[in-house]
């Protein structure tokens, strides 16, 4: 059934023209209701990210900092100097401890990446992109996710070699910044030279959030290839739907700029032990706020579009 749906949408090859309907459809996009046991690896994803990206790094660093700070205070008292003028070096960081904290930061993302890659490899007929000819093609989100994690390693490697501790705190910014560059590029709808997900080469590039939504909902939310078919049909048929993803991509790009703008202000104006925790707090605040606003935005836009379609039946330019 999935292959039939794919063929009806894009034809039998990469160069065939997609046979999209001429008018918008109000058909529900997410029609499957997977059970909790099927969602287990997805359910564990967000807790894994919170645990390894926020809780564990803070435990590792602040446990070390608390012990060495207390030891430093005792040594200053034995030295006979107040803490404000103590000549002994104040403990702020240790490259090995920071290395462990940053390595932990990647475990949450690595877990999600491995889980979704396994599903794409073992169940390609269920959830792979419509134009996929090999299970090893995966999907766009998996490749972007993997490259972004490599980008996050750059400041980690440099800071370990040159012993520049503040660079450790820039690792998340390199990951987010790479995604921001892709968001900016996808706002220019030039003809793509290769197929991306379910979109054949030669068609205009679609907004970043569109590709992310198609892949995440189809693979991570177990909506599979039938969802990809309906999602592509809705995108081609509805101007409002297309505009929604442009606006969402701009919204997330704005968030990237806000986060990357705030991070240096935190790193370079506060003491390291404060900047460490606050930089992670700003990252998760950005993700949570932008995610919640996006969910409310999508819900409002979909309801408004459905209402508009009901009131303008027969209009092919909804």
Coordinates of C-alpha atoms in Angstrom, one line a residue, residues 67-191:
X67 CA 34.2 20.2 46.2
X68 CA 37.1 22.3 44.9
X69 CA 35.4 25.6 45.9
X70 CA 35.2 24.3 49.5
X71 CA 38.8 23.2 49.4
X72 CA 39.8 26.6 48.1
X73 CA 38.0 28.4 50.9
X74 CA 39.6 26.2 53.5
X75 CA 43.1 26.9 52.0
X76 CA 42.4 30.6 51.9
X77 CA 41.4 30.6 55.6
X78 CA 44.5 28.6 56.5
X79 CA 46.5 31.2 54.4
X80 CA 44.9 33.9 56.6
X81 CA 43.3 35.8 53.7
X82 CA 39.7 36.7 53.1
X83 CA 38.1 35.2 50.0
X84 CA 38.0 38.5 48.2
X85 CA 41.7 39.0 48.3
X86 CA 42.9 35.4 48.5
X87 CA 46.0 35.0 46.3
X88 CA 45.3 31.3 45.7
X89 CA 43.9 30.5 42.3
X90 CA 40.1 30.3 42.4
X91 CA 38.8 27.0 40.9
X92 CA 36.5 27.6 37.9
X93 CA 37.0 24.7 35.5
X94 CA 38.9 21.6 34.8
X95 CA 39.3 20.5 31.2
X96 CA 38.7 16.8 32.0
X97 CA 35.6 17.6 34.0
X98 CA 34.3 19.9 31.2
X99 CA 35.1 17.3 28.7
X100 CA 33.0 14.7 30.5
X101 CA 30.1 17.3 30.8
X102 CA 30.2 18.1 27.1
X103 CA 30.4 14.5 26.1
X104 CA 27.3 13.8 28.2
X105 CA 25.6 16.7 26.3
X106 CA 25.7 14.7 23.1
X107 CA 24.2 11.5 24.5
X108 CA 20.6 12.6 24.3
X109 CA 20.9 13.7 20.7
X110 CA 22.9 10.5 19.8
X111 CA 20.1 8.4 21.3
X112 CA 17.4 10.0 19.2
X113 CA 19.6 9.8 16.1
X114 CA 20.4 6.1 16.6
X115 CA 16.7 5.3 17.3
X116 CA 15.3 7.0 14.2
X117 CA 18.1 5.7 12.0
X118 CA 17.4 2.1 13.2
X119 CA 13.7 2.5 12.2
X120 CA 14.6 3.9 8.8
X121 CA 17.0 1.0 8.2
X122 CA 14.8 -1.8 9.5
X123 CA 11.4 -0.5 8.3
X124 CA 12.1 1.5 5.1
X125 CA 8.8 0.4 3.5
X126 CA 6.9 1.9 6.4
X127 CA 8.5 5.3 7.0
X128 CA 11.2 6.1 4.4
X129 CA 10.8 9.1 2.1
X130 CA 8.6 8.5 -0.9
X131 CA 11.5 8.8 -3.4
X132 CA 13.9 6.6 -1.4
X133 CA 15.5 3.8 -3.5
X134 CA 17.7 2.4 -0.7
X135 CA 17.3 2.1 3.0
X136 CA 20.7 3.7 3.4
X137 CA 19.5 7.0 2.0
X138 CA 17.7 7.5 5.4
X139 CA 16.0 10.9 5.4
X140 CA 17.1 14.6 5.3
X141 CA 16.6 15.0 9.1
X142 CA 18.9 12.2 9.9
X143 CA 21.7 13.6 7.8
X144 CA 21.2 17.1 9.1
X145 CA 21.1 15.8 12.6
X146 CA 24.3 13.9 12.2
X147 CA 26.2 16.8 10.6
X148 CA 24.9 19.2 13.3
X149 CA 26.3 17.0 16.0
X150 CA 29.7 17.0 14.2
X151 CA 29.6 20.8 14.2
X152 CA 29.1 20.7 18.0
X153 CA 32.3 18.8 18.4
X154 CA 34.4 21.6 16.8
X155 CA 34.6 23.9 19.8
X156 CA 35.0 20.8 22.1
X157 CA 38.1 19.6 20.1
X158 CA 39.6 23.1 19.8
X159 CA 39.1 23.9 23.5
X160 CA 40.6 20.6 24.5
X161 CA 43.7 21.2 22.4
X162 CA 44.2 24.9 23.1
X163 CA 42.8 24.9 26.7
X164 CA 40.2 27.7 26.0
X165 CA 37.5 26.8 28.5
X166 CA 34.8 29.2 27.2
X167 CA 34.8 27.3 23.9
X168 CA 33.2 24.4 25.7
X169 CA 30.1 26.5 26.3
X170 CA 29.8 27.3 22.6
X171 CA 29.2 23.7 21.5
X172 CA 25.4 23.9 21.6
X173 CA 25.7 27.2 19.6
X174 CA 27.6 25.5 16.8
X175 CA 24.9 22.9 16.5
X176 CA 22.1 25.5 16.6
X177 CA 24.0 27.9 14.3
X178 CA 24.4 25.2 11.7
X179 CA 20.6 24.6 11.7
X180 CA 20.1 28.4 11.5
X181 CA 22.2 28.6 8.3
X182 CA 20.1 25.8 6.8
X183 CA 16.9 27.6 7.8
X184 CA 18.1 30.8 6.1
X185 CA 19.1 28.9 2.9
X186 CA 15.7 27.2 2.6
X187 CA 13.9 30.5 2.6
X188 CA 15.2 30.9 -1.0
X189 CA 13.0 28.6 -3.1
X190 CA 15.6 27.8 -5.8
X191 CA 15.3 24.5 -7.8

